[in-house]
Coordinates of C-alpha atoms in Angstrom, one line a residue:
Chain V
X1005 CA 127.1 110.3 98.7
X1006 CA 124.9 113.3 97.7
X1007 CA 122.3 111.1 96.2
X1008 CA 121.2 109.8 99.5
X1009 CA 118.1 110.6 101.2
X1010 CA 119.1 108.7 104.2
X1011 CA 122.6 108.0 105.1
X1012 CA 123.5 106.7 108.7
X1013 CA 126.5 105.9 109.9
X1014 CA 128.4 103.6 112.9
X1015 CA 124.8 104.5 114.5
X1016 CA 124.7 103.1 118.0
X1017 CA 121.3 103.2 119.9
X1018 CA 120.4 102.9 123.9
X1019 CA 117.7 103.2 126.2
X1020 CA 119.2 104.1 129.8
X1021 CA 122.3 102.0 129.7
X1022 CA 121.0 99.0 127.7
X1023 CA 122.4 99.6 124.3
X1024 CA 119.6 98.0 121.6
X1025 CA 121.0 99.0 118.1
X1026 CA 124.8 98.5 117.3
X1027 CA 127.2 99.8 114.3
X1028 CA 124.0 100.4 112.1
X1029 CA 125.8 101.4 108.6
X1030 CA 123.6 101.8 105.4
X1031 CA 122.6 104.4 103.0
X1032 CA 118.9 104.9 101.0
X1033 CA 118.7 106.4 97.7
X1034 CA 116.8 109.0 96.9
X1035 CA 113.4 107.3 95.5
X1036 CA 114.1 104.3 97.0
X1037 CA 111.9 101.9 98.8
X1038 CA 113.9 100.6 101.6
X1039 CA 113.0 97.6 104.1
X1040 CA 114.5 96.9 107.6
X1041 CA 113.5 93.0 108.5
X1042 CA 114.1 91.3 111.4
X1043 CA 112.1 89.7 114.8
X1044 CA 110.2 91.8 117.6
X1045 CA 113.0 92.9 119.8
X1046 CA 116.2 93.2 116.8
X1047 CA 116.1 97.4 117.1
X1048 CA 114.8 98.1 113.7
X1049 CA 111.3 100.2 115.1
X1050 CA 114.4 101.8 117.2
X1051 CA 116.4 102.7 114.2
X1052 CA 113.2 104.8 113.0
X1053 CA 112.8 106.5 116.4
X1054 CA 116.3 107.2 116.3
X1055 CA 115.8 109.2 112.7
X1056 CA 112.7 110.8 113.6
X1057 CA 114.1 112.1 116.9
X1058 CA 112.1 109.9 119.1
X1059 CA 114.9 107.8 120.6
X1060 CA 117.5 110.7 121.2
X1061 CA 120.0 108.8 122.9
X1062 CA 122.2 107.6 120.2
X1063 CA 125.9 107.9 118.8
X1064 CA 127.3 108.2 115.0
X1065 CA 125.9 110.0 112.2
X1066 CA 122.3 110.3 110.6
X1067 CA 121.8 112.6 107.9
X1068 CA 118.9 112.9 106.1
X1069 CA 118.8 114.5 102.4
X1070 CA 122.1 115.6 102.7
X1071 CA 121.6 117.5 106.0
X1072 CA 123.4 116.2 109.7
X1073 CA 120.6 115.1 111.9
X1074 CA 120.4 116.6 115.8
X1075 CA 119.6 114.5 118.5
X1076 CA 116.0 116.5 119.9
X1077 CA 112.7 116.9 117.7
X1078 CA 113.9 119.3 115.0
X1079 CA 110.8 122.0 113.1
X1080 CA 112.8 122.1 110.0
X1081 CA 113.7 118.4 109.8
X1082 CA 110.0 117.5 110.0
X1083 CA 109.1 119.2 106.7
X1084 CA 111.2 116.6 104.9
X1085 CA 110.8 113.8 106.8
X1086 CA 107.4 111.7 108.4
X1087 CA 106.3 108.9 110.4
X1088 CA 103.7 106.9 110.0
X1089 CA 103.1 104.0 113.0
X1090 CA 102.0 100.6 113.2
X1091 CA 98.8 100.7 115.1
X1092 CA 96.2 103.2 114.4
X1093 CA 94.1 102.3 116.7
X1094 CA 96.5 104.1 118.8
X1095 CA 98.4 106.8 117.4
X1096 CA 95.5 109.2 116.4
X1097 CA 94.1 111.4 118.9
X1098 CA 90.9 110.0 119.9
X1099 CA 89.2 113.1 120.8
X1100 CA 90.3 115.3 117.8
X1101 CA 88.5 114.8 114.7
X1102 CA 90.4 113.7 111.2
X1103 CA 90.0 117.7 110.0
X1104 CA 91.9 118.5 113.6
X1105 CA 94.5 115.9 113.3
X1106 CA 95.3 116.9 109.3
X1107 CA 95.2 120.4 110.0
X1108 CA 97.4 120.7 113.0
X1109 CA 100.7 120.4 111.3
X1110 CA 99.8 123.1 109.0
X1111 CA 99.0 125.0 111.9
X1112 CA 102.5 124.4 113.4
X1113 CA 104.2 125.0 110.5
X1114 CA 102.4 128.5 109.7
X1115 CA 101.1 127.1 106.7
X1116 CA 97.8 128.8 105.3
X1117 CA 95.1 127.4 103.4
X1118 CA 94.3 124.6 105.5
X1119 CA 91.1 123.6 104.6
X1120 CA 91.7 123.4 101.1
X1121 CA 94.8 121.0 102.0
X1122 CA 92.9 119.3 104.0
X1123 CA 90.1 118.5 101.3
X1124 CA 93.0 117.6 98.6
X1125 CA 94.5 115.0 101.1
X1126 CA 91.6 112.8 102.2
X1127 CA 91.2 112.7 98.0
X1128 CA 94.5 111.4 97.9
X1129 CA 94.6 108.7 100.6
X1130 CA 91.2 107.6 99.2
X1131 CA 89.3 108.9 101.8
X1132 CA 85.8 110.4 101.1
X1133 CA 85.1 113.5 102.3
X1134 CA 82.2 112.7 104.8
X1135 CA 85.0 111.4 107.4
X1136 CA 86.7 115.1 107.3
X1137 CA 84.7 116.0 110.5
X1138 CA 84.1 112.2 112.6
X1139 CA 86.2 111.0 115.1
X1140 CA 88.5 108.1 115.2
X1141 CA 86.2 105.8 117.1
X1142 CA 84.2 106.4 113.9
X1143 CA 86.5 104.7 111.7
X1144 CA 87.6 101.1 110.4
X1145 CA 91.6 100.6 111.2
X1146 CA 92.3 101.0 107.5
X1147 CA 90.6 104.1 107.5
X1148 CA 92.6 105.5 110.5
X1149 CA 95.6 104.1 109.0
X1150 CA 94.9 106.4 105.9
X1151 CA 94.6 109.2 107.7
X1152 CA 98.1 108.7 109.9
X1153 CA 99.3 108.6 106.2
X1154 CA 97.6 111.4 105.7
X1155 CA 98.8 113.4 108.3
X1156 CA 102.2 112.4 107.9
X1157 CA 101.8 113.5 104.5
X1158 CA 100.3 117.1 105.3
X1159 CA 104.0 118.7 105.1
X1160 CA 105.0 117.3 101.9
X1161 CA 108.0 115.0 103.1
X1162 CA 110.4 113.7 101.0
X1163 CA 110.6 110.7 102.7
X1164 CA 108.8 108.7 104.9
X1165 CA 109.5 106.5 108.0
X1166 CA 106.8 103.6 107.4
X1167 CA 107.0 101.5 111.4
X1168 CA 104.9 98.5 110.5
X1169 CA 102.1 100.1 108.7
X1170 CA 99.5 97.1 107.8
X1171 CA 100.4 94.5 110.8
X1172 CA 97.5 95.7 112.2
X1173 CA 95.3 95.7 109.7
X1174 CA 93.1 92.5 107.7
X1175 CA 95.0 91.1 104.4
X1176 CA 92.7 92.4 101.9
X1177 CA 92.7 96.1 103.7
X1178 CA 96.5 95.6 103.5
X1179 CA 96.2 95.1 100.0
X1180 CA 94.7 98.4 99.5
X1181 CA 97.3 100.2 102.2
X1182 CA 99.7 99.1 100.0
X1183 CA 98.8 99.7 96.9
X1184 CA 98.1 103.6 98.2
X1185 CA 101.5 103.8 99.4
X1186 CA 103.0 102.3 95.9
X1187 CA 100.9 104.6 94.3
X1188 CA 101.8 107.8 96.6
X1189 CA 105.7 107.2 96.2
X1190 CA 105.6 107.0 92.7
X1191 CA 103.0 110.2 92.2
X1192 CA 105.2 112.5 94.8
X1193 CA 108.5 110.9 94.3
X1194 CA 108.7 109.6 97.7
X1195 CA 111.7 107.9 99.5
X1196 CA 110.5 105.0 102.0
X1197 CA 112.1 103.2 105.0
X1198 CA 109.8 101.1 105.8
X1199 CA 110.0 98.7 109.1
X1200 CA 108.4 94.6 108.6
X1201 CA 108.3 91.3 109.6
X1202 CA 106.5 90.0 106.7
X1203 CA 109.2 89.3 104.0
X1204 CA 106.2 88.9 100.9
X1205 CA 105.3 92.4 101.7
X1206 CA 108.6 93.5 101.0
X1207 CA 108.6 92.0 97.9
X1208 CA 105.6 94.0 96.8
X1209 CA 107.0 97.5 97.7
X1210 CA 111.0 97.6 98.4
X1211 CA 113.8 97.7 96.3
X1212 CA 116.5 96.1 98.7
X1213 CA 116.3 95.2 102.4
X1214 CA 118.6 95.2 105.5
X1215 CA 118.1 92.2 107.9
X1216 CA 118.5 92.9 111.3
X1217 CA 118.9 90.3 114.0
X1218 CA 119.6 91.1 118.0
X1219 CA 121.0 95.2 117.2
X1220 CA 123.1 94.3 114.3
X1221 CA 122.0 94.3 110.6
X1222 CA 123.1 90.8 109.4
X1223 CA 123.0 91.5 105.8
X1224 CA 121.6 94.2 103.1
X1225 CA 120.1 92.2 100.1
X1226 CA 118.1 92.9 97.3
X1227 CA 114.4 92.0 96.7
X1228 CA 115.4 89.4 94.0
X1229 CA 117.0 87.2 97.1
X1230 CA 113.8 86.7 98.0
X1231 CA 112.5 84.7 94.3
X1232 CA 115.1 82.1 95.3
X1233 CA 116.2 82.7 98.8
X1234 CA 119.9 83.0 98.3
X1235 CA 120.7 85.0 101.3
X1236 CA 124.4 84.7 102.3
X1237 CA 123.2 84.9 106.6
X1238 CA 122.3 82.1 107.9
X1239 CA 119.8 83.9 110.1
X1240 CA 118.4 85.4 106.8
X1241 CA 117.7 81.8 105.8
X1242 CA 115.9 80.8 108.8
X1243 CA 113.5 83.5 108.4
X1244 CA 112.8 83.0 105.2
X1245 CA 112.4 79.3 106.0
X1246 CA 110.3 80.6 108.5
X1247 CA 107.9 82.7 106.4
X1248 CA 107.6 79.7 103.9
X1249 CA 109.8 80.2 100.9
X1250 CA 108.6 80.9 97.5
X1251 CA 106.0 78.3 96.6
X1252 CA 106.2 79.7 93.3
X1253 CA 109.8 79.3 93.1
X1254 CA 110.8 77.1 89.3
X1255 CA 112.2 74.3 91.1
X1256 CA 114.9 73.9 89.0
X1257 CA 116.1 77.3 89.8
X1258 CA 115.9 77.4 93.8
X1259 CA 118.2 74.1 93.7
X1260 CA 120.7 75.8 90.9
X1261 CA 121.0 78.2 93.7
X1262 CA 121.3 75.9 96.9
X1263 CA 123.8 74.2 95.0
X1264 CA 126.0 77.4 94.5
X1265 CA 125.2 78.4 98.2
X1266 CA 128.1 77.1 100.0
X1267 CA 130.3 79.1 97.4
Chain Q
X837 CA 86.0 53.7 118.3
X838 CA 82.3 54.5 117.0
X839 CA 81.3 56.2 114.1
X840 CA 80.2 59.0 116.0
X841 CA 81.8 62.0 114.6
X842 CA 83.6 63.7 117.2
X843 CA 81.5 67.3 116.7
X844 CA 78.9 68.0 115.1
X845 CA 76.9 71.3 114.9
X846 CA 74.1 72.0 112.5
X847 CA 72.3 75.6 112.0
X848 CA 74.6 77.1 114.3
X849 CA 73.8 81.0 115.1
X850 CA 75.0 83.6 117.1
X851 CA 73.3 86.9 117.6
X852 CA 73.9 90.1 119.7
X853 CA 70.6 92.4 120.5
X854 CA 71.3 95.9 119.8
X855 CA 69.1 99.1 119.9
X856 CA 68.1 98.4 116.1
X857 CA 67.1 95.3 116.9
X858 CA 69.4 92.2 116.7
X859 CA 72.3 91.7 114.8
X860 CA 73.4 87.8 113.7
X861 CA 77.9 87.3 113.6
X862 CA 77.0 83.4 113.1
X863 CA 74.9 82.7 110.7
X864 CA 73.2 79.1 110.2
X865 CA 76.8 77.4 110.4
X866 CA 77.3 73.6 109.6
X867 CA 80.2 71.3 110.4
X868 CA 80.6 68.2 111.3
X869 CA 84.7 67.2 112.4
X870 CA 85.4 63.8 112.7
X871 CA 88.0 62.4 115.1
X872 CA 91.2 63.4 114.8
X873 CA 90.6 65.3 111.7
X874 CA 92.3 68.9 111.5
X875 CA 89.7 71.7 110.3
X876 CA 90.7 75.4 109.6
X877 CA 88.2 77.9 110.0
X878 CA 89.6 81.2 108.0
X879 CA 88.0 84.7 107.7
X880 CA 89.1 88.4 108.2
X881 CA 88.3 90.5 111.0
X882 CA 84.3 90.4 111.8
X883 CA 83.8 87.4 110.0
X884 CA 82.3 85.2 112.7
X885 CA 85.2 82.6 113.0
X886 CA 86.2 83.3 116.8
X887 CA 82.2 83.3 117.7
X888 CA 81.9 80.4 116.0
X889 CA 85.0 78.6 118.2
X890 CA 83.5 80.3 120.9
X891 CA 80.2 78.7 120.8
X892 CA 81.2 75.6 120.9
X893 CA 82.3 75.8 124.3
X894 CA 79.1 77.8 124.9
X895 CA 81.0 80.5 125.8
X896 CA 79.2 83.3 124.2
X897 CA 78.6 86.4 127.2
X898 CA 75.4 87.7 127.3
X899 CA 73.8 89.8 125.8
X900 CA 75.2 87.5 122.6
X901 CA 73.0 84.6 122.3
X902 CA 73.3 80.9 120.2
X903 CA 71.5 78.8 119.3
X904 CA 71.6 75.6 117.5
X905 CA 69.2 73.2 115.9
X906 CA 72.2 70.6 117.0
X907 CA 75.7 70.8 118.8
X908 CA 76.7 67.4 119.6
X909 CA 80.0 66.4 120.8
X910 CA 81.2 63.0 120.9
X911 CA 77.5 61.8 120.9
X912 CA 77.0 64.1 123.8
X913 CA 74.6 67.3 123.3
X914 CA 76.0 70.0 124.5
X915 CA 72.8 72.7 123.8
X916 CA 71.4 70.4 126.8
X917 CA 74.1 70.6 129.4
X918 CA 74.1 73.2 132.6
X919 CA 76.5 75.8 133.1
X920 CA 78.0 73.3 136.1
X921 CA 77.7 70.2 133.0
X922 CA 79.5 72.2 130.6
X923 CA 82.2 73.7 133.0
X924 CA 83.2 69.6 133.3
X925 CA 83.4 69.8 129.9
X926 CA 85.5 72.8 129.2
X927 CA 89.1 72.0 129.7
X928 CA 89.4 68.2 130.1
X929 CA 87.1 67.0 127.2
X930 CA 87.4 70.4 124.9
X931 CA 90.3 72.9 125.0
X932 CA 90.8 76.6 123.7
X933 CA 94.3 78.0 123.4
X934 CA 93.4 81.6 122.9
X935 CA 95.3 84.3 120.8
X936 CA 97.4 86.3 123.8
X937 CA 99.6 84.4 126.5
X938 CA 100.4 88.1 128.0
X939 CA 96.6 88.4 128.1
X940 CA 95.4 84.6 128.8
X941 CA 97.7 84.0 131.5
X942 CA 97.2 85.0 135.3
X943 CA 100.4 87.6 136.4
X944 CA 100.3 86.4 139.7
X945 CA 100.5 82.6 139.4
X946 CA 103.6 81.1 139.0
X947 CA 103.6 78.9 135.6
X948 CA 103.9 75.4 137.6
X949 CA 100.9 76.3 139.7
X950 CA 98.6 77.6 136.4
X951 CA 99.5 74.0 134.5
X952 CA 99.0 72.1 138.3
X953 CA 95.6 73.9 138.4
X954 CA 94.0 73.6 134.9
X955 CA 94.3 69.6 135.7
X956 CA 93.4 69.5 139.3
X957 CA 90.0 70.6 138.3
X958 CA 89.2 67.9 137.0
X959 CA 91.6 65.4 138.3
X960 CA 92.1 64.3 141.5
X961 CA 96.3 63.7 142.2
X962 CA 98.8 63.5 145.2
X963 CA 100.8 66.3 145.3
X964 CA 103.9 64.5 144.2
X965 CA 102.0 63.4 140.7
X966 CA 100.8 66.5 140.0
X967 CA 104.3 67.8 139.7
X968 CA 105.6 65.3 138.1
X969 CA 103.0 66.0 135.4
X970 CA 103.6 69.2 135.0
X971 CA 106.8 68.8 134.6
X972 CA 106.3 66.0 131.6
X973 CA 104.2 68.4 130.2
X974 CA 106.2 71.1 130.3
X975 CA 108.9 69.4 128.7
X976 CA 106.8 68.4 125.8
X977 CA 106.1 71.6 124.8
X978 CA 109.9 71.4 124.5
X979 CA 110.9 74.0 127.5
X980 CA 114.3 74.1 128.4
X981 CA 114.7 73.2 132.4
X982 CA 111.3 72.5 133.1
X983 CA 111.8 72.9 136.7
X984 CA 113.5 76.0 136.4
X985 CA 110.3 77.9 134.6
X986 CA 107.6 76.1 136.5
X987 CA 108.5 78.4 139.4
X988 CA 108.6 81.5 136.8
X989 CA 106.1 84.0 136.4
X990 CA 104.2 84.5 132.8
X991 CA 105.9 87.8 132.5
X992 CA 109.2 86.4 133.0
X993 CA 108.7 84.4 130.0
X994 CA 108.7 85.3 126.0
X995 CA 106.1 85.7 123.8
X996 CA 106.1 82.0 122.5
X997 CA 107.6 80.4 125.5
X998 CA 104.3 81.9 127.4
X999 CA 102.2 80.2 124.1
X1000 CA 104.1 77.5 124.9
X1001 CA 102.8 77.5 128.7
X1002 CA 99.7 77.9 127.5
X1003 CA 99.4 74.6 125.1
X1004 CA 100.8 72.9 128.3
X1005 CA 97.8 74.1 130.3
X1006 CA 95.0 73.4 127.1
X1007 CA 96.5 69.6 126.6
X1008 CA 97.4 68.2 130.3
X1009 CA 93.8 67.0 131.0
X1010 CA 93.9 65.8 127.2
X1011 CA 91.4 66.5 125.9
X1012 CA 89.4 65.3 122.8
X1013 CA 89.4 68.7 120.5
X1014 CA 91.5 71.6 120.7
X1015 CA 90.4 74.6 119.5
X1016 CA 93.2 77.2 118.6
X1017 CA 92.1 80.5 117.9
X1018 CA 94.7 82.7 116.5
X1019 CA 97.5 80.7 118.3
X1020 CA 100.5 82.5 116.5
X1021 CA 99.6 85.6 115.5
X1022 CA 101.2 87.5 118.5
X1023 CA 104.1 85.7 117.5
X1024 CA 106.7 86.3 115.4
X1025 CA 107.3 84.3 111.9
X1026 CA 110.0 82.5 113.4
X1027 CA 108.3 81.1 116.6
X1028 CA 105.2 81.1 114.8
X1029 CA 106.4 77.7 112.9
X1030 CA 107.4 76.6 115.9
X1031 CA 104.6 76.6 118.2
X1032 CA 102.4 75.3 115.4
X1033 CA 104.9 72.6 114.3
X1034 CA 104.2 71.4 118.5
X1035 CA 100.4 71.8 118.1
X1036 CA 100.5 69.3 114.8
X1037 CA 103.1 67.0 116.6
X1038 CA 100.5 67.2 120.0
X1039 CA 97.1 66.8 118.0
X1040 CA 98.3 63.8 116.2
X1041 CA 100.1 62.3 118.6
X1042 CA 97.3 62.0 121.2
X1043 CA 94.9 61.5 118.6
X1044 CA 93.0 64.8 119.4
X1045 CA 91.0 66.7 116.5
X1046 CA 91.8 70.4 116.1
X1047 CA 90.1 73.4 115.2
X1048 CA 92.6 76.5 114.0
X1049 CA 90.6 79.2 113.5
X1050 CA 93.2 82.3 111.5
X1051 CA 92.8 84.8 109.4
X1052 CA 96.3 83.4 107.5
X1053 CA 95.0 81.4 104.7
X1054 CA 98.6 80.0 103.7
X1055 CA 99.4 78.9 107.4
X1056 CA 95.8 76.9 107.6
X1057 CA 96.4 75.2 104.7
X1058 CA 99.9 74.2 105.8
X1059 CA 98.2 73.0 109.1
X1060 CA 95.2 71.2 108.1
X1061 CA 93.3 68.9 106.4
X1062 CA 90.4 71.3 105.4
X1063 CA 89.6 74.3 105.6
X1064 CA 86.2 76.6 105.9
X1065 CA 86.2 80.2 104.5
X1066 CA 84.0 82.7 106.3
X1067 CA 82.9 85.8 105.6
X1068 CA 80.1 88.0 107.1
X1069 CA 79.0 84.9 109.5
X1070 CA 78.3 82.5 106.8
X1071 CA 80.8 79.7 105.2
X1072 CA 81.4 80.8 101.5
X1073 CA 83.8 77.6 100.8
X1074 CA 84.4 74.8 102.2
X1075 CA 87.2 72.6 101.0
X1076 CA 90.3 70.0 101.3
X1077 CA 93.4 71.9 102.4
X1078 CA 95.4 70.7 98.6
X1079 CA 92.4 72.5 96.7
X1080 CA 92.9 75.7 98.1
X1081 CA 94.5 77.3 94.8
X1082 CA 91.5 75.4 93.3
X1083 CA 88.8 77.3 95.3
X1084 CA 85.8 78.7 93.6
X1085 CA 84.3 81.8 95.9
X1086 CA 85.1 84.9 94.7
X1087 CA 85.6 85.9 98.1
X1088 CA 88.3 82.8 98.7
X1089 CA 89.8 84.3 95.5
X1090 CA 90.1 87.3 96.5
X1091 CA 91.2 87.1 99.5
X1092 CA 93.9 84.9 97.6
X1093 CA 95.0 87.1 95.4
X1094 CA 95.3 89.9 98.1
X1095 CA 98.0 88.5 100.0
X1096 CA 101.5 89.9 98.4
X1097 CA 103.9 87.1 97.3
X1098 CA 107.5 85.7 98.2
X1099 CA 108.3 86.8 94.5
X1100 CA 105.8 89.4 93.1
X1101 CA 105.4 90.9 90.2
X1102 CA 102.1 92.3 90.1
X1103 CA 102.3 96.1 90.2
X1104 CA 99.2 96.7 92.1
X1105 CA 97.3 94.1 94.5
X1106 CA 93.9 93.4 93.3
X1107 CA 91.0 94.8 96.2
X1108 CA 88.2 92.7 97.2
X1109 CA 85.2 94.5 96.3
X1110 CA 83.5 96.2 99.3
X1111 CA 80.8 98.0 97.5
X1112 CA 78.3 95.7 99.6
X1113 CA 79.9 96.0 102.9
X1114 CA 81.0 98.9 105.0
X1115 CA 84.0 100.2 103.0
X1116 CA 87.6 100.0 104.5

């Protein structure tokens, strides 16, 4: 499929000799917000690492925008293609200020006018420009997490590798994480993968979702499942048990559909 | 039983002295929790909701300070105890399961001897008992061969098996109030229900009155009978679990309408106004 930003395929992760991710098969669109669901310790941060380079030890294909993916840290491959991680207390530098940490990939990349990047970026994450020079310490966890998107967005991916990104964070700072990144996908044209265990958020920002349950994705379905829970897993439907249903769910409509579930 | 509600705290403050002079996290809180009522307490980060479970062990670390015009439990006030008092206290008449088991529990106890410990304090058992305790115990917070993970050590154990361990230790003197502060939220959704569902079926059964202090609004009011909003170290609302999609504060309503839903189909998430506070 050309269209694909991400395509991976038979992809078989392990750390050491413990193999975590199994026969991982799915393709994203380009433009497409995609979700990978599932419980802490079911490989889907891993299937991430594995695309940005960061868990190297894995078998079957990856290829992102059309191009194979190696196995190592790759210059070229991280114009196209960013992380951003779930803690942000923890993945910024804490001794480099925000202009440092934005800057530095430019500086990698031999990419000139920095400064003015810089300035355009903290506009575009919200940020005012008062933070450019503070530290980390300095800032409240949704202002670090805008500048990890920030920085991820320096290079001007194409897509981005979203691990968790407001699990840390307080629901009405959430709110306004995701509504940046809703906003930044549809100004840049931006192609998502985005990692969570929280199935409303999903709702809000993907198009479809895999689930993935102990290595194994247990079945790709879009958002609309979630309106009335028909999931076909039966793992799927615990966790949506789980996370509560859909209060707002027309009665009449969610037992039309457990009716019809068996078939 | 008497009438005597089973807490009751009036002007309740909590303040931390700072080079600009000090700064109040609680401030002027009233509640009174009658017995074996279920109270949330719900607020984001900073909000004064874990201070506020905190003090009612008097467990605020200097430099913080509290005080209180009154904190009475069970008829007893507790603003007049000593430390040595309020240490009999802690544990066997008022409990605290805190947020981390990987934090809360000692790595170099074996689970069997943290639960045997947490009641010999305050009990005093033949050897023989004790065990046999435990082991009840254990097996009502539905654990799997009891015996088996009583010799285990907490990092041997999972995430909500360790909470598990941990409501074991909080309810074998049985006490008269729990307090739970952020009890699931190192868990995942999944195990989340679970451990909750076992703190409901515990709190009821036994009579006990609880206190679940979260910052998820939806899981309080699933959990309890009423709820208290707090923002900035004041209550803004204050109000029966059922009328939460009722609630008034602009705050409660925001903080509402904030949270994403199973089926959304807003385009953007409305942002609680910060132009008073900090900023995010």
């Amino acid at each position: 499929m050309s269209s694909a930003a991400i395509s991976l395929k038979d992809l078989d992760i392990s750390y050491g000799d413990t193999k975590v991710v199994r026969d991982v098969t799915f393709d994203v669109a380009t433009g497409e917000s995609f979700a990978l669901v599932g419980e802490s310790g079911s490989g889907k941060s891993t299937v991430l690492k594995a695309i940005a380079g960061l868990a190297p030890e894995w078998t079957g294909e990856v290829s992102v925008l059309g191009k194979p993916r190696g196995h190592g840290t790759d210059r070229a491959f991280s114009e196209t293609c960013q992380m951003v991680f779930q803690d942000p207390y923890a993945s910024l530098h804490p001794r480099k200020t925000i202009d440092t940490v934005l800057s530095e990939p430019l500086a990698i990349h031999g990419i000139g006018k920095r400064s003015e990047k810089v300035v355009e970026m903290l506009g575009a994450v919200g940020l005012d420009q008062r933070f450019r020079f503070r530290f980390p310490h300095q800032l409240s966890g949704g202002q670090r997490q805008r500048v990890a998107i920030a920085r991820a967005l320096m290079l001007e991916p194409k897509v981005m590798l979203l691990d968790e990104p407001t699990s840390a964070l307080d629901v009405s700072v959430q709110a306004e994480i995701l509504n940046l990144l809703k906003r930044l996908r549809r100004e840049q044209g931006l192609t998502y993968l985005m990692v969570t265990h929280n199935l409303p958020v999903v709702s809000f920002m993907c198009d479809r979702m895999a689930v993935m349950n102990k290595g194994r994705i247990v079945e790709i379905a879009p958002k609309t499942a979630l309106y009335d829970g028909s999931f076909a897993d039966p793992y799927t439907r615990d966790l949506y048990a789980a996370s509560g249903g859909n209060p707002d769910a027309d009665p009449v409509v969610a037992a039309a559909s457990e009716s019809k579930d068996p078939a | 039983m008497t009438d005597v509600p089973l807490l009751e705290i009036e002007d309740l403050r909590v303040s931390f002295a700072t080079p600009k002079g000090p700064v109040e996290v609680v401030k002027g809180l009233n509640l009174t929790l009658g017995r074996e009522e279920r109270l949330g307490i719900v607020g984001e980060s900073g909000s004064g909701k874990s201070m506020t479970g905190r003090s009612i062990l008097r467990l605020i670390r200097s430099p913080g300070r509290q005080t209180a015009k009154t904190l009475r439990f069970d008829g007893l006030d507790l603003m007049g105890q000593s430390n040595r008092q309020m240490r009999q206290i802690r544990g066997a008449r008022i409990s605290m399961i805190m947020q981390d088991p990987k934090f809360s529990l000692n790595p170099v106890m074996t689970i069997g001897h943290q639960i045997a410990e947490a009641l010999q304090v305050h009990e005093k058992l033949p050897r023989r008992d004790l065990n046999a305790r435990v082991i009840e115990m254990l097996n009502s917070v539905r654990i799997n061969e009891p015996e088996r993970v009583a010799k285990m050590y907490p990092h041997e154990v999972s995430g909500g098996m360790g909470q598990r361990v941990m409501i074991a230790m909080m309810l074998i003197p049985r006490p008269q109030l729990l307090i739970a502060d952020e009890p699931t939220s190192a868990l995942d959704v999944s195990v989340q229900a679970q451990v909750l569902d076992l703190i409901e079926e515990l709190v009821t059964g036994n009579g006990m009155g609880l206190i679940l202090i979260s910052h998820d609004l939806n899981l309080v009011a699933r959990y309890c009978d009423r709820i208290m909003v707090m923002n900035g170290g004041e209550v803004v609302e204050a109000c029966a679990a059922a009328d939460l999609h009722k609630a008034s504060h602009p705050y409660t309503k925001g903080l509402l309408a904030a949270q994403p839903r199973m089926q959304e189909t807003r385009d953007e998430l409305p942002v609680l106004d910060r132009s008073g506070g900090a900023g995010t």
